[in-house]
Short mmCIF file of C-alpha atoms in Angstrom, two decimals:
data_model
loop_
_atom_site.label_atom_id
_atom_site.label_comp_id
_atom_site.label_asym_id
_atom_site.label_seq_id
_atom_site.Cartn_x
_atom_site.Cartn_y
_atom_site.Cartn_z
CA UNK A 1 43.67 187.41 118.71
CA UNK A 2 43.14 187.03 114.95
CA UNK A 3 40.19 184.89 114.02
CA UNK A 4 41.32 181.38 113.57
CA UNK A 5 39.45 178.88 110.97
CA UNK A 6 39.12 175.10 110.98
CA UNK A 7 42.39 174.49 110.08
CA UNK A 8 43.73 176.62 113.28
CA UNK A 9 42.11 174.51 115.87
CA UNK A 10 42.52 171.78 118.28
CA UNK A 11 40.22 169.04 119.69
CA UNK A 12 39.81 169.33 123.62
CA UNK A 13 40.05 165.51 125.73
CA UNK A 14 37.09 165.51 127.63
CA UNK A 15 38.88 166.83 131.10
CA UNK A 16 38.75 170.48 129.97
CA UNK A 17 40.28 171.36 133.37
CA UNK A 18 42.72 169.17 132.83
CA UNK A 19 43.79 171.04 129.62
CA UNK A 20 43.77 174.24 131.21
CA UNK A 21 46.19 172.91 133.43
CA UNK A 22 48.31 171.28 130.79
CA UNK A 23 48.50 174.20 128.72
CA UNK A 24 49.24 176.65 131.19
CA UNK A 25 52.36 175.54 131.32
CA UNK A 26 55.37 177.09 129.91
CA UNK A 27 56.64 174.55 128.79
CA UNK A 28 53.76 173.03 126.15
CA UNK A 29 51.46 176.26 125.86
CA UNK A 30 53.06 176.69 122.40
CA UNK A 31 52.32 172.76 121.22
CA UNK A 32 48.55 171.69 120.32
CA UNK A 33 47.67 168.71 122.66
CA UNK A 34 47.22 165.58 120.56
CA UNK A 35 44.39 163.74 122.66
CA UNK A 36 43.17 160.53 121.59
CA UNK A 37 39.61 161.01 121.77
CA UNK A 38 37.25 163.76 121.28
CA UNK A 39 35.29 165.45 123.65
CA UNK A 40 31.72 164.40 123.96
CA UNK A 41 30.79 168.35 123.48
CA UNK A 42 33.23 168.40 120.10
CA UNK A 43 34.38 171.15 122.07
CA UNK A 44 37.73 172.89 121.05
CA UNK A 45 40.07 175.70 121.96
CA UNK A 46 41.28 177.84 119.23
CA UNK A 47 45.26 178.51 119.10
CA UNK A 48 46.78 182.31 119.16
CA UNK A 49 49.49 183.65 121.04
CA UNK A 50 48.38 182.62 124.47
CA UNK A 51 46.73 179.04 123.90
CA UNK A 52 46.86 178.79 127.88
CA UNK A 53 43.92 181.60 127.63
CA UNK A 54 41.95 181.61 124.39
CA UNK A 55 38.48 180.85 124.64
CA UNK A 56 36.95 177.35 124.77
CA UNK A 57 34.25 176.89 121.65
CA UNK A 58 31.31 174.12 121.56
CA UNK A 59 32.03 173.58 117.52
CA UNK A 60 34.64 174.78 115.14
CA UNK A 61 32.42 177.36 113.16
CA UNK A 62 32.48 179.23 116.59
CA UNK A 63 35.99 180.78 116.16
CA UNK A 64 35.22 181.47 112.99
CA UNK A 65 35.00 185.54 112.09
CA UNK A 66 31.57 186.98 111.42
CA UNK A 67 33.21 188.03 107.68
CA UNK A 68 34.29 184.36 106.97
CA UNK A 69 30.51 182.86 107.87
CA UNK A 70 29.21 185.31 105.50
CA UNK A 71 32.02 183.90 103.01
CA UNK A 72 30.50 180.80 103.47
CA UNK A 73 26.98 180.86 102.82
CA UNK A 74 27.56 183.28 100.31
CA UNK A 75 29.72 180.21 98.30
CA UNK A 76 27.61 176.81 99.98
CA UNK A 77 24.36 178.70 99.28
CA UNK A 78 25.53 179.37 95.66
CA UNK A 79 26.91 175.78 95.49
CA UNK A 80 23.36 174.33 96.76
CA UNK A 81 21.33 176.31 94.45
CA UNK A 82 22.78 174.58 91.13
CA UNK A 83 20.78 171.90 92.06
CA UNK A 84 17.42 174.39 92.36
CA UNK A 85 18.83 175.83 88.89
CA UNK A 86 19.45 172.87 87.34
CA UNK A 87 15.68 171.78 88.15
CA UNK A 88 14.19 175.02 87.84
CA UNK A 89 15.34 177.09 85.14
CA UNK A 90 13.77 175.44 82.27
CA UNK A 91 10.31 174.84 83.65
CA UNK A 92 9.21 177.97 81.47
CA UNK A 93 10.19 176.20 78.41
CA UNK A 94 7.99 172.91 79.12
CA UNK A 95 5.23 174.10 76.36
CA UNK A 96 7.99 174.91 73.35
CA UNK A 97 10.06 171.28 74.81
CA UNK A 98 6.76 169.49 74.15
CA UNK A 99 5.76 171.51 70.56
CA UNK A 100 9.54 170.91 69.57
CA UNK A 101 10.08 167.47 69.73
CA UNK A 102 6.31 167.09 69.07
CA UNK A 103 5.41 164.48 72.27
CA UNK A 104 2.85 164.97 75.08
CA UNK A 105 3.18 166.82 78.61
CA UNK A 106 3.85 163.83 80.96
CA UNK A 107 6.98 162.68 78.44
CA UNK A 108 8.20 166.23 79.22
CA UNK A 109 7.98 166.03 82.59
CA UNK A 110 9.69 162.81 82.94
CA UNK A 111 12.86 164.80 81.82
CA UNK A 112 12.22 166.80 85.19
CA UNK A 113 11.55 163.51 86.78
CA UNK A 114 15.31 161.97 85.67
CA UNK A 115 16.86 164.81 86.82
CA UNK A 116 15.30 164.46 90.36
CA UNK A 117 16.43 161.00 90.27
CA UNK A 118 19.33 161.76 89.11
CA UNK A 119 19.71 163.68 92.01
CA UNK A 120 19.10 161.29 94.25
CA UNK A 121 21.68 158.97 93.13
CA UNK A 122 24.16 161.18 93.39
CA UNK A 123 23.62 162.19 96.58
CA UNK A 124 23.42 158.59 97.85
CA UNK A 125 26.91 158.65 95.86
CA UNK A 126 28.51 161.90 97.19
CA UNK A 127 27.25 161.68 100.72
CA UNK A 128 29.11 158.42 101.81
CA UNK A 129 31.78 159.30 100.23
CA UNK A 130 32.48 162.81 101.85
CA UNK A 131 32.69 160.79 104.92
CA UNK A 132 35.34 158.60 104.05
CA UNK A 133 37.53 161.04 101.61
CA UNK A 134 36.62 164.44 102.59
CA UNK A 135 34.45 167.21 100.99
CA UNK A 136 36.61 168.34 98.32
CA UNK A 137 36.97 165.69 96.48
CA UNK A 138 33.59 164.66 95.49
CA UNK A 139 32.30 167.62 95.21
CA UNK A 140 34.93 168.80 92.64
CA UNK A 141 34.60 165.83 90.31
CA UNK A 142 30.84 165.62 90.23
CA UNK A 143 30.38 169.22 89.62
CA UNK A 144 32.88 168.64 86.39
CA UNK A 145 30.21 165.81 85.69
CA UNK A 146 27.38 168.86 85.68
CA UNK A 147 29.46 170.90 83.48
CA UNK A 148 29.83 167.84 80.75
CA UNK A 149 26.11 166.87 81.34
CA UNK A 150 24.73 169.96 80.68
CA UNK A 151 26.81 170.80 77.64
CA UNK A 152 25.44 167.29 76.19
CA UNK A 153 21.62 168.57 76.86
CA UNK A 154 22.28 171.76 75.23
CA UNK A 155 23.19 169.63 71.95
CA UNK A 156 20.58 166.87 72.61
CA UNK A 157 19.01 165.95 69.44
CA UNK A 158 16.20 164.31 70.13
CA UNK A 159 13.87 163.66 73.94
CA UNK A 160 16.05 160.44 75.15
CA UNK A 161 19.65 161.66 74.48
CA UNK A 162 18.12 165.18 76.23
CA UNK A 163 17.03 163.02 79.30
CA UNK A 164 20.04 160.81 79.60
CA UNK A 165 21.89 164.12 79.87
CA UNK A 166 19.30 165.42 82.22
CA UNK A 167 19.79 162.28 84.08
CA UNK A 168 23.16 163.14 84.90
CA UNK A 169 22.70 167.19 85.44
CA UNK A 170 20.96 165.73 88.47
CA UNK A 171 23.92 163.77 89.38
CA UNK A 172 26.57 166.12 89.10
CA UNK A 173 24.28 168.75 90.71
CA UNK A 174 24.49 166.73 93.67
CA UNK A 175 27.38 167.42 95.21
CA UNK A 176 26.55 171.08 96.11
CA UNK A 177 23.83 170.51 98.62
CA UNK A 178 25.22 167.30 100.28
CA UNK A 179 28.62 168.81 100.71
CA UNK A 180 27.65 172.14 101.56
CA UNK A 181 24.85 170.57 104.39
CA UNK A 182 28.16 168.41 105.47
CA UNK A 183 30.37 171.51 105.66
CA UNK A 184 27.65 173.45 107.85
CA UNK A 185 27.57 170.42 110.52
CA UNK A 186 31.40 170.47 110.54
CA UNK A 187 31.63 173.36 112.00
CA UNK A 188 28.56 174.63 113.77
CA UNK A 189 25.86 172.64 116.27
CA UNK A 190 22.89 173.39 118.20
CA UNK A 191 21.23 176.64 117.67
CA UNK A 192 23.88 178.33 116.05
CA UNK A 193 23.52 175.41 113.64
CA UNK A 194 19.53 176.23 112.99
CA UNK A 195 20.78 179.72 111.99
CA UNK A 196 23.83 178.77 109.71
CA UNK A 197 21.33 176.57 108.10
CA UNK A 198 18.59 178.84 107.63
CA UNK A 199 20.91 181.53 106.28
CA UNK A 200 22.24 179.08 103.60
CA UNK A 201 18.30 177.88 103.19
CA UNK A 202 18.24 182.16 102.00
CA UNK A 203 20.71 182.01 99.99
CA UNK A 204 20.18 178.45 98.10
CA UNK A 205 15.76 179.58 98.35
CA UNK A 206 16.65 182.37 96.33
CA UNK A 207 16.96 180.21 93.16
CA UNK A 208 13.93 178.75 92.78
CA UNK A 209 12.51 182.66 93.28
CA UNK A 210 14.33 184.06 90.43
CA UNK A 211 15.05 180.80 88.13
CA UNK A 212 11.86 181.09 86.20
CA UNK A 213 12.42 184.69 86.36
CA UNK A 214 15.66 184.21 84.51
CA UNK A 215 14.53 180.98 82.41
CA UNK A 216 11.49 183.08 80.92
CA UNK A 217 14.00 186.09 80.49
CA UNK A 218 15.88 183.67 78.70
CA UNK A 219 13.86 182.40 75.99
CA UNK A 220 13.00 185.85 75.11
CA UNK A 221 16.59 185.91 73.37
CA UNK A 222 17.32 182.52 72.91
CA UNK A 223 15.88 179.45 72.19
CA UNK A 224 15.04 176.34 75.01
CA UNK A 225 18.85 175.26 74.41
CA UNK A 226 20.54 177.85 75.59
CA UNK A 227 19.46 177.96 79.08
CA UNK A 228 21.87 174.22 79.51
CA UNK A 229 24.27 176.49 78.14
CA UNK A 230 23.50 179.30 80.86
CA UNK A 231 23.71 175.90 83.19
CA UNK A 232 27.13 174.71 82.56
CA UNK A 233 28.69 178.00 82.55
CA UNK A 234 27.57 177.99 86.18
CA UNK A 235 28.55 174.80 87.22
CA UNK A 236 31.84 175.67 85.75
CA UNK A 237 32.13 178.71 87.60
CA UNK A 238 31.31 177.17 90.94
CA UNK A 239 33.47 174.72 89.69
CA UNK A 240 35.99 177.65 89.60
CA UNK A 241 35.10 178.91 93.04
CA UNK A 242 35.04 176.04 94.66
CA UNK A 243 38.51 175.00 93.92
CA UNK A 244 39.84 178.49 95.13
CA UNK A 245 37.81 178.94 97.93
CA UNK A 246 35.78 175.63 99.99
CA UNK A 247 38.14 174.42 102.17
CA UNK A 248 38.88 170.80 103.63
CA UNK A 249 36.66 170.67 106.85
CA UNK A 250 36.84 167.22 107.29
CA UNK A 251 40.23 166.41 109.23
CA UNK A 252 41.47 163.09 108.82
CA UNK A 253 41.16 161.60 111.95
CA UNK A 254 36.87 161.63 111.88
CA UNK A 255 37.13 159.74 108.87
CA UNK A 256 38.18 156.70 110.53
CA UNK A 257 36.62 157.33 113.90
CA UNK A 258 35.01 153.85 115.43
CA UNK A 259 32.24 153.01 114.42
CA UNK A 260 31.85 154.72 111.28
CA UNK A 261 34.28 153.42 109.18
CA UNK A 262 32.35 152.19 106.84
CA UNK A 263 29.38 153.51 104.60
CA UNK A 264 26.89 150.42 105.99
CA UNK A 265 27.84 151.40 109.47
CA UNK A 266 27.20 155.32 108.64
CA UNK A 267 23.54 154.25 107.18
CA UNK A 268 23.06 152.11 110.28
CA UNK A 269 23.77 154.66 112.67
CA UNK A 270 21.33 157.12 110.85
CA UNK A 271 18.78 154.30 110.01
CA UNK A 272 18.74 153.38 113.41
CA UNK A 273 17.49 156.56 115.16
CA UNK A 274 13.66 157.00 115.17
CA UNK A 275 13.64 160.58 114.80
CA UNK A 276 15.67 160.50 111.67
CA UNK A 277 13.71 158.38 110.38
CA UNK A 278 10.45 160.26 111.22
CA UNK A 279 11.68 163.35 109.36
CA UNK A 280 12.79 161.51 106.46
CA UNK A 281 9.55 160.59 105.61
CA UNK A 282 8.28 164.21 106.50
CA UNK A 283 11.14 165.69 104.09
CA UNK A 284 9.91 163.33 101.28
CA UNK A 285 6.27 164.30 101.48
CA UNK A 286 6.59 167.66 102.03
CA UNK A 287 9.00 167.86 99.15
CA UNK A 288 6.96 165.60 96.92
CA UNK A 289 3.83 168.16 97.38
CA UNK A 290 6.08 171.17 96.66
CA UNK A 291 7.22 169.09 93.18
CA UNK A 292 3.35 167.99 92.18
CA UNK A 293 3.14 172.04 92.16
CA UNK A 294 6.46 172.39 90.20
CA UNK A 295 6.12 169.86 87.43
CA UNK A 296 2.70 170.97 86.76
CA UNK A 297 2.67 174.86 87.14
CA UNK A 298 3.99 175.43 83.85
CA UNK A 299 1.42 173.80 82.05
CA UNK A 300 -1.48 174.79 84.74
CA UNK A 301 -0.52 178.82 84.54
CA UNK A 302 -0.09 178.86 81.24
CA UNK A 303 -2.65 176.58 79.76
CA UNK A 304 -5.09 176.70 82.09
CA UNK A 305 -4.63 180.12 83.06
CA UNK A 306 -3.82 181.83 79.98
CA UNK A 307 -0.04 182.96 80.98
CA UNK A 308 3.05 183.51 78.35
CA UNK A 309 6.17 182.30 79.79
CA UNK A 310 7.51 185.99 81.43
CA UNK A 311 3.89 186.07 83.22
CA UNK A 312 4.70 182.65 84.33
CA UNK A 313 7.82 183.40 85.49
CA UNK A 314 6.76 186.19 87.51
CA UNK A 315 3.87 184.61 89.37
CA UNK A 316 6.12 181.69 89.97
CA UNK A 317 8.34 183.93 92.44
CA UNK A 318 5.85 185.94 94.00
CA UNK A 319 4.29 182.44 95.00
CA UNK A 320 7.71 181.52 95.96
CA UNK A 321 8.45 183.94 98.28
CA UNK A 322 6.22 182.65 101.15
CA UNK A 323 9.25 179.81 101.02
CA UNK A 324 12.02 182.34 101.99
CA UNK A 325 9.81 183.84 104.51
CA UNK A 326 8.97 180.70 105.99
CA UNK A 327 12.13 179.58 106.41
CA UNK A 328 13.46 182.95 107.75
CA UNK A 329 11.15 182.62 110.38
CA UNK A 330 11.07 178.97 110.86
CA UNK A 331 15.14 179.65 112.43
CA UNK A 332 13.92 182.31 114.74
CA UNK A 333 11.20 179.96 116.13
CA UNK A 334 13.41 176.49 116.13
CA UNK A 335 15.98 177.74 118.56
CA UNK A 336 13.36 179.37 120.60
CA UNK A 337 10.72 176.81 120.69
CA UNK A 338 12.24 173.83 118.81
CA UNK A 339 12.47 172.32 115.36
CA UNK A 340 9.80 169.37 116.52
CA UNK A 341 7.19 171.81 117.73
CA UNK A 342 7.42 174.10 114.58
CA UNK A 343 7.11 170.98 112.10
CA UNK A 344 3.78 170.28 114.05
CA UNK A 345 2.20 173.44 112.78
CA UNK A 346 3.74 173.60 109.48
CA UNK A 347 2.72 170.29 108.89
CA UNK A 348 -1.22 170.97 109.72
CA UNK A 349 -0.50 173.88 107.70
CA UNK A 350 0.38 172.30 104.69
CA UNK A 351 -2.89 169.23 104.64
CA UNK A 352 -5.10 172.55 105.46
CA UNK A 353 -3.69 174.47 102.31
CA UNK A 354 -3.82 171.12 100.03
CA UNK A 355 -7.54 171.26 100.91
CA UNK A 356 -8.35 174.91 100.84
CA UNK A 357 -6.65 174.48 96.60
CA UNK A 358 -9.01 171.50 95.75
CA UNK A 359 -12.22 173.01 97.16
CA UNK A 360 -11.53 177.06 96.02
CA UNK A 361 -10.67 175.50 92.43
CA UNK A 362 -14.13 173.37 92.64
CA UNK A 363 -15.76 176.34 93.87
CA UNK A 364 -14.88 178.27 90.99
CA UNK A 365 -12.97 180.88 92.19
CA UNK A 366 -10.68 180.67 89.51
CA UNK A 367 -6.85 182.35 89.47
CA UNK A 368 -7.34 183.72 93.36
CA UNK A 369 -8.89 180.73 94.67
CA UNK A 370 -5.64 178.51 93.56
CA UNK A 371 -3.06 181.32 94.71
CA UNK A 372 -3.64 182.28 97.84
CA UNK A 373 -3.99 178.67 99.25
CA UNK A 374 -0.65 177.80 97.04
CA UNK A 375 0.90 180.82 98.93
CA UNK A 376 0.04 179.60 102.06
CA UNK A 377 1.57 175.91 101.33
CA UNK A 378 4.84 177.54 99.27
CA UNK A 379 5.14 178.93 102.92
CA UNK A 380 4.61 175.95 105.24
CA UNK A 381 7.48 174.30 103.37
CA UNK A 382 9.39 177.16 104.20
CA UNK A 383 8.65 176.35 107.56
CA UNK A 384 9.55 172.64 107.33
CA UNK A 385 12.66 171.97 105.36
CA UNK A 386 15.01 174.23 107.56
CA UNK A 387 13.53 171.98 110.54
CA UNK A 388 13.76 168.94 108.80
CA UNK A 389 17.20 169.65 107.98
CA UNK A 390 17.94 170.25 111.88
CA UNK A 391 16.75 167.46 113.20
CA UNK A 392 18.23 165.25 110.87
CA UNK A 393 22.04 166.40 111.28
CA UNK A 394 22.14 167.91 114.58
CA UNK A 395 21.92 164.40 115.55
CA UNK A 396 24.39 163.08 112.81
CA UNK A 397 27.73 164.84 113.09
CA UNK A 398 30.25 161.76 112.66
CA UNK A 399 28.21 161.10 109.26
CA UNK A 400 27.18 164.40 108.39
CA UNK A 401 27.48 164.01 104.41
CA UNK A 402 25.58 160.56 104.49
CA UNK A 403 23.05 162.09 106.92
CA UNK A 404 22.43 164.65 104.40
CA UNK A 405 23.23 162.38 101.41
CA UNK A 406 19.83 160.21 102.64
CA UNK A 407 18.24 163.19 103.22
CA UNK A 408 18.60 164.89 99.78
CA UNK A 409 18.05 161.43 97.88
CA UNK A 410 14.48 160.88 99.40
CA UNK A 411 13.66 164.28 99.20
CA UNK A 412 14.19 164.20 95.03
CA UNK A 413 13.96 160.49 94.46
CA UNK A 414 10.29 160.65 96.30
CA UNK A 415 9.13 163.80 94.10
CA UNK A 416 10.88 162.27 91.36
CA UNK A 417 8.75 159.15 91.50
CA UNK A 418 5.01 161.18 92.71
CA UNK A 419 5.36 164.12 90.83
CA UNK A 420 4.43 162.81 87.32
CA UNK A 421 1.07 161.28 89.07
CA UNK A 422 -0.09 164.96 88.89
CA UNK A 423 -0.24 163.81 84.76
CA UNK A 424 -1.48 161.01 84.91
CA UNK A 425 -4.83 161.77 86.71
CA UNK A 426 -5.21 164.61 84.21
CA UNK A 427 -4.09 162.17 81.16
CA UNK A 428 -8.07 163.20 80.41
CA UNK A 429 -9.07 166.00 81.53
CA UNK A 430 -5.93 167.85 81.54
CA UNK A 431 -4.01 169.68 84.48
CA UNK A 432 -6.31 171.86 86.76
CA UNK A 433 -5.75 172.88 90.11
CA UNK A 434 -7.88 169.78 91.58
CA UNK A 435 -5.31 167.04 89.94
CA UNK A 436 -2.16 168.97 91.48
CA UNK A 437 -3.34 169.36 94.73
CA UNK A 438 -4.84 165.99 95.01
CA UNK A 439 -1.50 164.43 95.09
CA UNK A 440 -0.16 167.43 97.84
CA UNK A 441 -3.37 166.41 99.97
CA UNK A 442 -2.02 162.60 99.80
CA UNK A 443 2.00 164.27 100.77
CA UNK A 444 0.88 166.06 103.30
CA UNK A 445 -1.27 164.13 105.30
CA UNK A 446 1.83 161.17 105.45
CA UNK A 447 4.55 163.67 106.39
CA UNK A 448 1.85 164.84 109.33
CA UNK A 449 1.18 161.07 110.26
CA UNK A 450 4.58 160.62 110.59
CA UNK A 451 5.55 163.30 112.90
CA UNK A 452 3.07 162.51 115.07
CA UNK A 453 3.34 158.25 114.94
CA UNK A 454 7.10 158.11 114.39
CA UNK A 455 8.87 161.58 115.73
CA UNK A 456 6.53 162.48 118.66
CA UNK A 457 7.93 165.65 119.30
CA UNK A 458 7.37 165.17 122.97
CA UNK A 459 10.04 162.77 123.28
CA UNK A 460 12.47 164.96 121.20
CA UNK A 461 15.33 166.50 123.58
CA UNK A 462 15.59 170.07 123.18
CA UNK A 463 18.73 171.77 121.22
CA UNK A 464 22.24 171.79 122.57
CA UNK A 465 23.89 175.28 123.00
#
């Protein structure tokens, strides 16, 4: 039987013997059954020549080939990482932002800080609204917006217009994540959805390994305003792709289902459930630590350290890479052990590595002594996103986009808000490796409070097939 996708499948009533009876006969084997209700499994048969026979699936994704998956995190990771890129790409160009328009280091990063806002908003935006109109839609218009927006920061003339356009990057880089998230839970669940996630988590964690890479590349042959350039002509080719290639996986009938009609009743039903809660706040933090490091590693390496911007750039990936490992092997262990019980070490891991930063840098050990600890906590949040990620949608499929909406906006609105206090205890002194990791210290030790006083992974119910 040729593989079917979402649009070649039909929703099972909750009687699946009955079904099997139904469609054996000759008479309506060829016609889909129109139930009125889904299946409290979501479970589905997928059509072919013998309907009467062809396997029953848990979730849509199931049916789908092993070819088309790859299709699809190949595009959705692509389509998350313009928000990475977006964030990212220009960090190596901090110093020559701040000697260019001739202002100090925490008015530069507040351009990083809009964008994460930005981000936020949009998300908040997008998610809802995926719910209610589908996935296409939003996420074709506000990636247009990211196209626009980062034309306008390429010709910024001064620090304001440049972070009013920044503003909105963030907003039309929205869309990617939250829809791509919202596609994953349409179709997959359970373990199957830890792995789809963490294979799109390789795919989108790829950018911020190579965006300095490319960003210091960059400036070697051209100057700061050509890498918003670079920027749009990416949006506008997954602008390109996504218009030939994501399709609807909404169908109409879950956007109305009971219940969740509206966008207050989708944030009820999310703000509602403890655990969601629980690793909302552990999302924030741990992202909010991993943005202290971003906003200030630019100036740190390279100031403190004595870096140009390609040395930067290629320390900044090497440290990066304990996030793709981490979250490689964070999938592996979640469907084996759980999601709850790896987020209890990673989140022990990260205070620990916080700590080991502050008292290697007042130790004097200089470059080593802030690496290898920074290492360490790059891969802890490897180990905690892909987690966070699970727990928070597996338990959300009927508002998938604003599960993930909620999830995205605390994540970059939190870090968007903490990550400048990184500058202002070094408004003095300058950056050092003390100031940064002060503020992941604080990050961490909330996110670990709050799996253990608000998730209690005991009490978490272990992954459905």
């Amino acid at each position: 039987m040729p593989a079917a996708g979402p649009a070649a499948l039909t929703v099972i009533p909750p009687r699946l013997d009955t079904v099997r009876d139904t469609t054996a006969s000759p008479s309506t084997s060829a016609r889909p059954t129109a139930p009125a209700d889904r299946s409290a499994t979501g479970a589905i048969r997928t059509l072919g020549a013998h309907p009467a026979t062809a396997p029953v699936v848990l979730h849509p994704g199931d049916a789908i080939s092993a070819s088309r998956r790859v299709v699809y995190i190949i595009l959705l990771g692509a389509l998350t990482a313009l928000g990475p890129f977006t964030i990212d790409l220009y960090l190596p160009a901090f110093p020559t932002l701040q000697a260019d328009f001739r202002t100090s280091a925490a008015a530069i990063q507040l351009t990083l800080t809009g964008t994460m806002i930005g981000f936020a908003l949009g998300q908040l935006i997008v998610g809802p609204l995926s719910d209610k109109v589908g996935r296409r839609v939003p996420l074709l218009a506000v990636t247009a917006l990211h196209v626009v927006a980062s034309t306008a920061a390429a010709l910024a003339p001064d620090l304001t217009l440049l972070s009013i356009a920044r503003v909105l990057m963030g907003v039309g880089a929205a869309a990617g994540g939250v829809v791509a998230m919202a596609i994953v839970r349409d179709l997959f669940g359970g373990r199957r959805l830890v792995v789809m996630l963490s294979r799109l988590a390789l795919v989108s964690g790829a950018a911020p390994v190579v965006a300095p890479l490319i960003g210091s590349a960059l400036l070697t042959v051209m100057p700061w305003r050509g890498i918003f350039v670079v920027l749009a002509i990416y949006g506008a080719v997954m602008l390109v792709a996504a218009i030939a290639l994501v399709p609807e996986t909404l169908p109409a009938a879950r956007r109305h289902e009971r219940g969740a009609t509206t966008v207050l009743q989708r944030y009820r039903a999310v703000f509602s459930d403890r655990v969601f809660v629980g690793v909302l706040i552990i999302g924030g933090m741990s992202f909010s630590g991993l943005f202290s490091y971003l906003s200030s590693s630019s100036f740190l390496f390279q100031e403190t350290y004595g870096f140009d911007a390609q040395q930067y750039g290629l320390l900044f990936a090497a440290n990066s890479l304990g996030l793709v490992i981490g979250v490689q092997v964070a999938a592996r262990l979640a469907a084996r052990f759980g999601p709850q019980w790896v987020l209890a070490v990673s989140t022990g891991v990260l205070v620990l590595a916080a700590v080991a930063i502050i008292v290697c840098d007042q130790l004097g050990l200089g470059l080593w002594g802030t690496m290898v600890p920074l290492f360490v906590f790059m891969t802890g949040c490897g180990f905690t996103f892909p987690c966070v990620q699970v727990l928070a949608l597996d338990r959300h499929g009927k508002a998938a986009g604003t599960a993930a909406s909620i999830l995205g906006a605390t994540n970059f609105g939190v870090a968007g808000i903490i990550s400048p206090v990184v500058g202002w205890l070094a408004k003095d002194a300058g950056i050092t490796a003390t100031t940064m990791a002060s503020v992941m210290v604080g990050c961490a030790l909330i996110g670990c409070t709050a799996l253990w006083a608000i998730v209690r992974p005991r009490t978490v119910e272990r992954l459905a097939p």
